[in-house]
Amino acid sequence: MDFNLNEDQIAFRDAARAFAEKSMAPHAARWDKEHTFPVDVLREAGEMGFMGMYTPESLGGMGLSRLDTSVIVEELAAACPSTAAYITIHNMVSWMVASFASDDLRQDVVPRLASGEWLGSYCLTEPGAGSDAASLRTRAVRDGDSYVLNGSKMFISGAGGTDILVVMARTGEADSGARGISTFVVPAGADGISYGKNEEKMGWHSQPTRLVTFEDVRIPAANRVGEEGEGFAIAMKALDGGRLNIATCSLGGAQSALLRARNYLHERQQFGKPLATFQALQFKLADMATNLVAARQMVRLGAFKLDSGDPEATLHCAMAKRFATDTCFEVVNEALQLHGGYGYIQEYPVERLLRDLRVHQILEGTNEIMRLIVARRVLEDGVAEAIQ
Ligand SMILES: Cc1cc2nc3c(=O)[nH]c(=O)nc-3n(C[C@H](O)[C@H](O)[C@H](O)COP(=O)(O)OP(=O)(O)OC[C@H]3O[C@@H](n4cnc5c(N)ncnc54)[C@H](O)[C@@H]3O)c2cc1C
């Protein structure tokens, strides 16, 4: 077991940090305030390879492991968790098409996604189907060489600013559950697609979130990703990695908040001395650092399990997502507390980090659903080995 980053990972980390400090950090507060989707910076990220990190090199990606990806994403998230999170959703979309689409479709779509020329959205949630995603009702009906889509998707990240929608829709009977769902690549400007307003959110202001409605949207049958009925399994496989990505965005935000709190304790004086001299506050920093490291190790273990095709990868990704997003939110909240009243003021970035990290406990499967996945496995046989 080697817990150190290797030479390549250190190089990825340094390159990502340099990019994040130059192209993201100086603008993050403005993107947050003005609700700007920074498409130009996303294209720059594409030039760096960050829009196709775990997409195969043969399709224009970097072909990295999930562990390598996590090292990069953490650096991007330290600058702007919201923008980094969109980048990870885009990476998930790119990976789905690269892994499961026909050769023609993947050759057509993936290089443009991996370069950042096209941006992607992942469309699973519906107004009536959130945690119970397998109950989704958007329909795709086969008509000759086409499918015709009807229905709507809720809370779609990037929607209105993206070029490709990867849509999970029902091709089976209404009561066919998870087995009746298929996945499709849908051009975002296809006739019959309409977009709702950009939702006014607590955080994640640097990416739009919209309702997407499909009314008799006709797409070529060749745009189906995988076989009919495989769509839900594909969506869930993508989410194993997606959950690690979101957990990693929490790590980056928490690391940034911790360092800012440390600096602040050195600078700020009360009762005639720096706050850093008060042991009660030192102990807070100690717990924050300890909890952050524990969260990071869980994310890296989950990434290792996914990279090595471990049969317990889903369990470890769920545990890592639950633990890291809860723990890192608390780290940021403590960092805000350590800033006193200034922590609550927008001039200091900690309140933005807090607002951005809050949603990580909700999306890509809520943390209650993560507990459900973990509890289900713990109740089965063989759990002792599974969690070792
Ligand atoms: C900013 C934002 C961006 C998003 N981006 C995307 C996107 O790009 N693509 C996409 O497809 N979706 C996206 N989502 C949707 C997100 O994944 C869902 O909001 C999430 O899965 C929860 O679904 P829901 O909101 O319908 O809540 P519900 O499922 O209605 O849950 C409500 C509450 O009940 C709890 N709960 C539900 N069922 C159970 C159970 N069985 N046991 C215990 N507790 C339970 C939940 O944990 C939650 O606390 C986004 C959401 C947000 C807020």
Short mmCIF file of C-alpha atoms and ligand atoms in Angstrom, two decimals:
data_model
loop_
_atom_site.label_atom_id
_atom_site.label_comp_id
_atom_site.label_asym_id
_atom_site.label_seq_id
_atom_site.Cartn_x
_atom_site.Cartn_y
_atom_site.Cartn_z
CA MET A 1 0.00 0.00 0.00
CA ASP A 2 1.38 3.40 -0.96
CA PHE A 3 -0.57 6.44 0.20
CA ASN A 4 1.73 8.97 -1.48
CA LEU A 5 0.86 10.63 -4.76
CA ASN A 6 3.13 9.35 -7.53
CA GLU A 7 5.15 11.64 -9.81
CA ASP A 8 2.42 11.82 -12.44
CA GLN A 9 -0.23 12.64 -9.84
CA ILE A 10 1.94 15.40 -8.41
CA ALA A 11 2.33 16.82 -11.92
CA PHE A 12 -1.46 16.66 -12.51
CA ARG A 13 -2.08 18.32 -9.15
CA ASP A 14 0.37 21.12 -9.87
CA ALA A 15 -1.01 21.73 -13.36
CA ALA A 16 -4.58 21.78 -12.05
CA ARG A 17 -3.64 24.10 -9.21
CA ALA A 18 -1.90 26.52 -11.58
CA PHE A 19 -4.93 26.50 -13.91
CA ALA A 20 -7.38 26.95 -11.03
CA GLU A 21 -5.41 29.80 -9.47
CA LYS A 22 -5.04 31.62 -12.79
CA SER A 23 -8.35 31.00 -14.55
CA MET A 24 -10.88 30.19 -11.82
CA ALA A 25 -10.06 31.61 -8.38
CA PRO A 26 -9.86 35.28 -9.41
CA HIS A 27 -13.34 35.10 -10.98
CA ALA A 28 -15.23 32.72 -8.70
CA ALA A 29 -16.83 35.43 -6.52
CA ARG A 30 -18.04 37.32 -9.61
CA TRP A 31 -19.43 34.17 -11.25
CA ASP A 32 -21.28 33.52 -8.01
CA LYS A 33 -22.66 37.05 -7.76
CA GLU A 34 -23.56 37.45 -11.43
CA HIS A 35 -24.66 33.84 -11.98
CA THR A 36 -22.20 33.46 -14.86
CA PHE A 37 -21.71 30.08 -16.55
CA PRO A 38 -18.02 30.52 -17.51
CA VAL A 39 -18.10 28.78 -20.87
CA ASP A 40 -14.78 30.29 -22.00
CA VAL A 41 -13.02 28.90 -18.94
CA LEU A 42 -14.67 25.52 -19.51
CA ARG A 43 -13.19 25.52 -23.01
CA GLU A 44 -9.79 26.42 -21.52
CA ALA A 45 -10.25 23.50 -19.13
CA GLY A 46 -10.87 21.39 -22.24
CA GLU A 47 -7.50 22.47 -23.66
CA MET A 48 -5.92 21.26 -20.42
CA GLY A 49 -7.68 17.88 -20.81
CA PHE A 50 -9.97 18.45 -17.82
CA MET A 51 -13.21 17.97 -19.81
CA GLY A 52 -12.37 14.33 -20.54
CA MET A 53 -10.23 13.24 -17.63
CA TYR A 54 -11.35 9.60 -17.47
CA THR A 55 -12.40 9.41 -21.11
CA PRO A 56 -10.12 7.12 -23.20
CA GLU A 57 -7.23 8.75 -25.02
CA SER A 58 -8.40 7.14 -28.28
CA LEU A 59 -11.48 9.41 -28.08
CA GLY A 60 -9.60 12.57 -27.17
CA GLY A 61 -9.64 12.19 -23.39
CA MET A 62 -6.79 11.92 -20.91
CA GLY A 63 -7.53 8.26 -20.08
CA LEU A 64 -6.83 8.83 -16.39
CA SER A 65 -7.87 6.69 -13.43
CA ARG A 66 -10.52 7.92 -10.98
CA LEU A 67 -7.76 8.43 -8.44
CA ASP A 68 -5.81 10.71 -10.80
CA THR A 69 -9.06 12.50 -11.66
CA SER A 70 -9.76 13.10 -7.99
CA VAL A 71 -6.36 14.73 -7.52
CA ILE A 72 -7.16 17.18 -10.34
CA VAL A 73 -10.78 17.88 -9.36
CA GLU A 74 -9.81 18.69 -5.78
CA GLU A 75 -7.58 21.51 -7.03
CA LEU A 76 -10.27 22.92 -9.32
CA ALA A 77 -12.82 22.78 -6.50
CA ALA A 78 -10.53 24.63 -4.11
CA ALA A 79 -10.92 27.60 -6.47
CA CYS A 80 -14.62 27.21 -7.31
CA PRO A 81 -16.59 24.15 -6.15
CA SER A 82 -19.54 25.04 -8.35
CA THR A 83 -17.58 25.24 -11.62
CA ALA A 84 -15.53 22.17 -10.71
CA ALA A 85 -18.75 20.28 -10.02
CA TYR A 86 -20.13 21.14 -13.45
CA ILE A 87 -16.83 19.98 -15.00
CA THR A 88 -17.29 16.64 -13.23
CA ILE A 89 -20.86 16.23 -14.47
CA HIS A 90 -19.60 16.89 -17.99
CA ASN A 91 -16.85 14.29 -17.47
CA MET A 92 -19.47 11.76 -16.35
CA VAL A 93 -21.51 12.40 -19.51
CA SER A 94 -18.44 12.05 -21.71
CA TRP A 95 -17.54 8.75 -19.99
CA MET A 96 -21.07 7.34 -20.45
CA VAL A 97 -21.08 7.96 -24.18
CA ALA A 98 -17.48 6.76 -24.55
CA SER A 99 -18.19 3.57 -22.60
CA PHE A 100 -21.60 2.47 -23.88
CA ALA A 101 -22.49 4.17 -27.20
CA SER A 102 -22.02 2.59 -30.65
CA ASP A 103 -18.70 3.24 -32.31
CA ASP A 104 -20.17 5.77 -34.77
CA LEU A 105 -21.93 7.71 -32.02
CA ARG A 106 -18.93 7.80 -29.71
CA GLN A 107 -16.61 8.87 -32.56
CA ASP A 108 -19.03 11.65 -33.43
CA VAL A 109 -19.71 12.97 -29.93
CA VAL A 110 -16.96 12.12 -27.47
CA PRO A 111 -13.95 13.96 -28.95
CA ARG A 112 -16.04 17.15 -29.02
CA LEU A 113 -17.07 16.64 -25.40
CA ALA A 114 -13.54 15.78 -24.27
CA SER A 115 -12.13 18.91 -25.89
CA GLY A 116 -14.81 21.12 -24.33
CA GLU A 117 -16.13 22.17 -27.77
CA TRP A 118 -19.48 20.68 -26.72
CA LEU A 119 -20.83 20.73 -23.19
CA GLY A 120 -23.00 17.98 -21.74
CA SER A 121 -25.84 17.54 -19.25
CA TYR A 122 -26.99 14.41 -17.38
CA CYS A 123 -30.77 14.09 -17.32
CA LEU A 124 -32.17 11.55 -14.87
CA THR A 125 -34.25 13.39 -12.23
CA GLU A 126 -37.87 14.28 -12.98
CA PRO A 127 -40.42 16.38 -11.10
CA GLY A 128 -42.00 13.17 -9.77
CA ALA A 129 -38.89 10.96 -9.68
CA GLY A 130 -35.94 12.06 -7.52
CA SER A 131 -34.51 9.51 -5.11
CA ASP A 132 -36.78 6.93 -6.71
CA ALA A 133 -35.22 7.54 -10.12
CA ALA A 134 -36.32 4.15 -11.46
CA SER A 135 -39.91 5.44 -11.40
CA LEU A 136 -39.13 8.00 -14.13
CA ARG A 137 -41.88 8.62 -16.70
CA THR A 138 -40.22 10.39 -19.63
CA ARG A 139 -41.04 8.12 -22.55
CA ALA A 140 -39.05 7.23 -25.66
CA VAL A 141 -41.21 5.46 -28.23
CA ARG A 142 -39.58 3.73 -31.18
CA ASP A 143 -40.90 4.90 -34.58
CA GLY A 144 -38.98 3.34 -37.48
CA ASP A 145 -35.41 4.63 -37.37
CA SER A 146 -36.24 7.17 -34.66
CA TYR A 147 -37.33 7.48 -31.08
CA VAL A 148 -39.86 10.12 -30.03
CA LEU A 149 -39.33 11.58 -26.54
CA ASN A 150 -41.99 13.11 -24.28
CA GLY A 151 -41.66 14.15 -20.66
CA SER A 152 -39.61 16.44 -18.46
CA LYS A 153 -36.41 16.44 -16.46
CA MET A 154 -35.94 18.49 -13.29
CA PHE A 155 -32.87 20.26 -11.87
CA ILE A 156 -30.64 19.66 -14.90
CA SER A 157 -27.15 21.09 -14.36
CA GLY A 158 -25.83 23.17 -17.21
CA ALA A 159 -29.17 23.01 -19.06
CA GLY A 160 -29.68 25.91 -21.43
CA GLY A 161 -25.90 26.30 -21.75
CA THR A 162 -25.02 22.80 -22.95
CA ASP A 163 -24.98 21.14 -26.37
CA ILE A 164 -25.73 17.49 -25.56
CA LEU A 165 -28.27 16.01 -23.18
CA VAL A 166 -27.79 12.43 -22.04
CA VAL A 167 -31.36 11.44 -21.21
CA MET A 168 -32.68 8.41 -19.35
CA ALA A 169 -36.17 7.59 -20.67
CA ARG A 170 -38.64 4.75 -20.46
CA THR A 171 -38.78 2.43 -23.47
CA GLY A 172 -40.59 -0.38 -21.61
CA GLU A 173 -44.08 -0.52 -20.17
CA ALA A 174 -45.12 2.04 -17.54
CA ASP A 175 -44.58 -0.53 -14.76
CA SER A 176 -41.26 -1.85 -16.13
CA GLY A 177 -39.19 -0.19 -13.37
CA ALA A 178 -35.42 0.00 -13.74
CA ARG A 179 -35.40 -2.66 -16.48
CA GLY A 180 -37.56 -0.54 -18.81
CA ILE A 181 -35.20 2.45 -19.04
CA SER A 182 -32.83 3.34 -21.90
CA THR A 183 -30.25 6.09 -22.38
CA PHE A 184 -30.11 8.52 -25.31
CA VAL A 185 -27.84 11.24 -26.64
CA VAL A 186 -30.12 14.17 -27.48
CA PRO A 187 -28.92 17.36 -29.20
CA ALA A 188 -29.80 20.17 -26.80
CA GLY A 189 -31.32 22.31 -29.57
CA ALA A 190 -33.55 19.58 -31.07
CA ASP A 191 -37.08 20.61 -32.09
CA GLY A 192 -39.54 20.13 -29.24
CA ILE A 193 -37.10 20.80 -26.37
CA SER A 194 -37.87 23.75 -24.11
CA TYR A 195 -36.05 25.03 -21.04
CA GLY A 196 -37.43 26.42 -17.79
CA LYS A 197 -36.04 29.42 -15.94
CA ASN A 198 -32.60 29.27 -14.37
CA GLU A 199 -33.51 28.12 -10.84
CA GLU A 200 -32.58 30.61 -8.09
CA LYS A 201 -30.40 28.48 -5.86
CA MET A 202 -28.59 28.82 -2.54
CA GLY A 203 -25.23 28.10 -4.23
CA TRP A 204 -23.80 26.60 -7.43
CA HIS A 205 -24.42 29.99 -9.09
CA SER A 206 -21.75 29.49 -11.75
CA GLN A 207 -23.85 26.86 -13.50
CA PRO A 208 -27.48 27.04 -14.59
CA THR A 209 -30.03 24.52 -13.30
CA ARG A 210 -33.19 24.15 -15.35
CA LEU A 211 -36.26 22.08 -16.04
CA VAL A 212 -36.03 20.51 -19.52
CA THR A 213 -39.23 19.55 -21.33
CA PHE A 214 -39.46 17.19 -24.30
CA GLU A 215 -42.48 17.41 -26.59
CA ASP A 216 -42.42 14.96 -29.49
CA VAL A 217 -38.63 15.27 -29.75
CA ARG A 218 -37.50 12.99 -32.58
CA ILE A 219 -33.98 11.60 -32.46
CA PRO A 220 -32.24 8.94 -34.56
CA ALA A 221 -32.45 5.42 -33.10
CA ALA A 222 -28.65 5.36 -33.49
CA ASN A 223 -28.48 7.88 -30.63
CA ARG A 224 -29.43 5.22 -28.11
CA VAL A 225 -26.54 4.50 -25.73
CA GLY A 226 -26.35 0.76 -25.00
CA GLU A 227 -29.24 -1.65 -25.53
CA GLU A 228 -32.88 -0.97 -24.72
CA GLY A 229 -33.41 -1.59 -21.00
CA GLU A 230 -29.76 -1.02 -20.04
CA GLY A 231 -30.17 2.69 -19.40
CA PHE A 232 -30.73 2.60 -15.67
CA ALA A 233 -27.68 0.39 -15.09
CA ILE A 234 -25.59 2.76 -17.23
CA ALA A 235 -26.89 5.79 -15.28
CA MET A 236 -26.03 4.11 -11.96
CA LYS A 237 -22.55 3.04 -13.11
CA ALA A 238 -21.88 6.63 -14.09
CA LEU A 239 -23.04 7.78 -10.67
CA ASP A 240 -20.48 5.62 -8.82
CA GLY A 241 -17.78 7.85 -10.30
CA GLY A 242 -20.04 10.90 -10.14
CA ARG A 243 -20.40 10.47 -6.39
CA LEU A 244 -16.64 10.37 -5.95
CA ASN A 245 -16.38 13.49 -8.09
CA ILE A 246 -18.91 15.39 -6.00
CA ALA A 247 -17.23 14.18 -2.81
CA THR A 248 -13.94 15.44 -4.24
CA CYS A 249 -15.48 18.86 -4.91
CA SER A 250 -16.31 18.95 -1.20
CA LEU A 251 -12.69 18.09 -0.34
CA GLY A 252 -11.41 21.01 -2.42
CA GLY A 253 -13.87 23.45 -0.86
CA ALA A 254 -13.03 22.25 2.66
CA GLN A 255 -9.27 22.43 2.08
CA SER A 256 -9.64 26.00 0.85
CA ALA A 257 -11.81 26.97 3.85
CA LEU A 258 -9.41 25.34 6.32
CA LEU A 259 -6.41 27.23 4.95
CA ARG A 260 -8.32 30.50 4.98
CA ALA A 261 -9.35 29.92 8.61
CA ARG A 262 -5.74 29.12 9.55
CA ASN A 263 -4.54 32.36 7.95
CA TYR A 264 -7.31 34.33 9.60
CA LEU A 265 -6.45 33.02 13.08
CA HIS A 266 -2.88 34.22 12.57
CA GLU A 267 -3.97 37.69 11.39
CA ARG A 268 -6.92 38.52 13.64
CA GLN A 269 -6.17 39.83 17.12
CA GLN A 270 -8.58 39.85 20.06
CA PHE A 271 -7.84 40.26 23.76
CA GLY A 272 -4.43 41.61 22.73
CA LYS A 273 -3.17 38.54 20.87
CA PRO A 274 -3.71 36.56 17.67
CA LEU A 275 -6.71 34.22 17.68
CA ALA A 276 -4.24 31.45 16.76
CA THR A 277 -2.93 31.54 20.34
CA PHE A 278 -6.29 30.41 21.83
CA GLN A 279 -6.16 26.69 22.43
CA ALA A 280 -9.91 26.24 21.95
CA LEU A 281 -9.51 27.54 18.39
CA GLN A 282 -6.34 25.53 17.77
CA PHE A 283 -8.29 22.39 18.71
CA LYS A 284 -10.99 23.32 16.20
CA LEU A 285 -8.36 23.57 13.46
CA ALA A 286 -6.89 20.24 14.56
CA ASP A 287 -10.29 18.52 14.27
CA MET A 288 -11.01 20.15 10.92
CA ALA A 289 -7.68 18.97 9.48
CA THR A 290 -8.14 15.47 10.91
CA ASN A 291 -11.67 15.14 9.53
CA LEU A 292 -10.62 16.45 6.13
CA VAL A 293 -7.81 13.90 5.86
CA ALA A 294 -10.21 11.08 6.86
CA ALA A 295 -12.65 12.20 4.17
CA ARG A 296 -9.91 12.39 1.54
CA GLN A 297 -8.71 8.89 2.35
CA MET A 298 -12.25 7.54 1.94
CA VAL A 299 -12.59 9.22 -1.45
CA ARG A 300 -9.25 7.86 -2.60
CA LEU A 301 -10.15 4.38 -1.36
CA GLY A 302 -13.44 4.56 -3.30
CA ALA A 303 -11.52 5.69 -6.39
CA PHE A 304 -9.07 2.82 -5.96
CA LYS A 305 -11.96 0.34 -5.69
CA LEU A 306 -13.57 1.72 -8.84
CA ASP A 307 -10.28 1.71 -10.74
CA SER A 308 -9.54 -1.87 -9.76
CA GLY A 309 -13.03 -3.15 -10.68
CA ASP A 310 -13.69 -4.21 -7.09
CA PRO A 311 -17.18 -5.75 -6.71
CA GLU A 312 -17.69 -3.58 -3.61
CA ALA A 313 -16.92 -0.33 -5.47
CA THR A 314 -20.53 0.93 -5.32
CA LEU A 315 -20.55 0.46 -1.54
CA HIS A 316 -17.28 2.34 -1.12
CA CYS A 317 -18.33 5.16 -3.46
CA ALA A 318 -21.56 5.60 -1.49
CA MET A 319 -19.72 5.59 1.85
CA ALA A 320 -17.16 8.08 0.57
CA LYS A 321 -19.82 10.39 -0.86
CA ARG A 322 -21.86 10.39 2.35
CA PHE A 323 -18.90 10.84 4.65
CA ALA A 324 -16.92 13.37 2.63
CA THR A 325 -19.84 15.64 1.76
CA ASP A 326 -21.13 15.68 5.37
CA THR A 327 -17.67 16.06 6.91
CA CYS A 328 -16.45 18.74 4.51
CA PHE A 329 -19.63 20.78 4.97
CA GLU A 330 -18.91 20.77 8.72
CA VAL A 331 -15.28 21.77 8.10
CA VAL A 332 -16.41 24.76 6.04
CA ASN A 333 -19.03 25.67 8.64
CA GLU A 334 -16.35 25.64 11.37
CA ALA A 335 -14.09 27.77 9.15
CA LEU A 336 -16.94 30.27 8.82
CA GLN A 337 -17.37 30.30 12.60
CA LEU A 338 -13.65 30.94 13.08
CA HIS A 339 -14.00 34.07 10.90
CA GLY A 340 -16.61 35.47 13.30
CA GLY A 341 -18.93 38.04 11.69
CA TYR A 342 -16.59 38.40 8.73
CA GLY A 343 -17.26 34.78 7.78
CA TYR A 344 -20.87 35.71 7.11
CA ILE A 345 -19.92 38.56 4.76
CA GLN A 346 -19.58 37.97 1.03
CA GLU A 347 -16.23 39.76 0.87
CA TYR A 348 -14.75 36.60 2.43
CA PRO A 349 -15.06 33.46 0.27
CA VAL A 350 -16.01 31.08 3.08
CA GLU A 351 -19.76 31.78 2.91
CA ARG A 352 -19.69 31.00 -0.84
CA LEU A 353 -17.87 27.74 -0.17
CA LEU A 354 -20.51 26.85 2.42
CA ARG A 355 -23.38 27.62 0.02
CA ASP A 356 -21.70 25.66 -2.78
CA LEU A 357 -20.95 22.58 -0.66
CA ARG A 358 -24.43 22.29 0.83
CA VAL A 359 -25.97 20.77 -2.29
CA HIS A 360 -23.37 18.00 -2.41
CA GLN A 361 -25.29 16.36 0.45
CA ILE A 362 -28.38 16.33 -1.77
CA LEU A 363 -27.48 15.51 -5.35
CA GLU A 364 -26.12 12.50 -7.23
CA GLY A 365 -28.14 10.55 -4.66
CA THR A 366 -28.97 12.20 -1.33
CA ASN A 367 -26.95 11.21 1.70
CA GLU A 368 -30.00 9.31 2.97
CA ILE A 369 -29.91 7.25 -0.23
CA MET A 370 -26.17 6.70 0.33
CA ARG A 371 -27.02 5.30 3.77
CA LEU A 372 -29.65 3.10 2.16
CA ILE A 373 -27.04 1.64 -0.25
CA VAL A 374 -24.57 1.08 2.57
CA ALA A 375 -27.15 -0.38 5.00
CA ARG A 376 -28.45 -2.79 2.36
CA ARG A 377 -24.93 -4.16 1.86
CA VAL A 378 -24.11 -4.25 5.57
CA LEU A 379 -27.19 -6.39 6.20
CA GLU A 380 -26.07 -8.97 3.63
CA ASP A 381 -23.50 -11.75 4.06
CA GLY A 382 -19.78 -11.18 3.59
CA VAL A 383 -19.79 -7.63 4.87
CA ALA A 384 -16.73 -8.11 7.08
CA GLU A 385 -14.50 -8.52 4.01
CA ALA A 386 -16.40 -5.87 2.04
CA ILE A 387 -15.54 -3.12 4.51
CA GLN A 388 -11.98 -4.19 5.31
C1 LIG B 1 -28.54 22.22 -7.84
C2 LIG B 1 -28.99 20.84 -8.26
C3 LIG B 1 -28.46 20.27 -9.41
C4 LIG B 1 -28.88 19.01 -9.83
N1 LIG B 1 -28.38 18.50 -11.00
C5 LIG B 1 -28.92 17.36 -11.51
C6 LIG B 1 -28.54 16.90 -12.82
O1 LIG B 1 -27.68 17.49 -13.48
N2 LIG B 1 -29.14 15.81 -13.32
C7 LIG B 1 -30.09 15.12 -12.61
O2 LIG B 1 -30.59 14.12 -13.12
N3 LIG B 1 -30.48 15.53 -11.37
C8 LIG B 1 -29.92 16.63 -10.81
N4 LIG B 1 -30.32 17.08 -9.56
C9 LIG B 1 -31.35 16.36 -8.86
C10 LIG B 1 -30.88 15.64 -7.61
O3 LIG B 1 -30.11 14.52 -7.96
C11 LIG B 1 -32.14 15.30 -6.79
O4 LIG B 1 -32.60 16.52 -6.24
C12 LIG B 1 -31.87 14.29 -5.69
O5 LIG B 1 -31.59 13.04 -6.24
C13 LIG B 1 -33.06 14.16 -4.72
O6 LIG B 1 -34.27 14.04 -5.37
P1 LIG B 1 -35.49 14.99 -4.94
O7 LIG B 1 -35.00 16.38 -4.96
O8 LIG B 1 -36.65 14.65 -5.79
O9 LIG B 1 -35.77 14.62 -3.42
P2 LIG B 1 -36.70 13.42 -2.87
O10 LIG B 1 -36.32 12.14 -3.52
O11 LIG B 1 -38.12 13.83 -2.94
O12 LIG B 1 -36.23 13.36 -1.36
C14 LIG B 1 -36.70 14.26 -0.34
C15 LIG B 1 -36.06 13.82 0.98
O13 LIG B 1 -36.50 12.50 1.33
C16 LIG B 1 -35.37 11.65 1.49
N5 LIG B 1 -35.69 10.30 1.00
C17 LIG B 1 -36.27 9.96 -0.18
N6 LIG B 1 -36.43 8.63 -0.25
C18 LIG B 1 -35.94 8.12 0.89
C19 LIG B 1 -35.80 6.79 1.43
N7 LIG B 1 -36.19 5.72 0.73
N8 LIG B 1 -35.25 6.65 2.65
C20 LIG B 1 -34.81 7.71 3.35
N9 LIG B 1 -34.92 8.99 2.89
C21 LIG B 1 -35.47 9.19 1.68
C22 LIG B 1 -34.27 12.29 0.67
O14 LIG B 1 -32.99 11.87 1.10
C23 LIG B 1 -34.55 13.75 0.92
O15 LIG B 1 -33.98 14.14 2.15
C24 LIG B 1 -29.86 18.31 -9.09
C25 LIG B 1 -30.37 18.88 -7.92
C26 LIG B 1 -29.95 20.12 -7.50
C27 LIG B 1 -30.55 20.72 -6.26
#
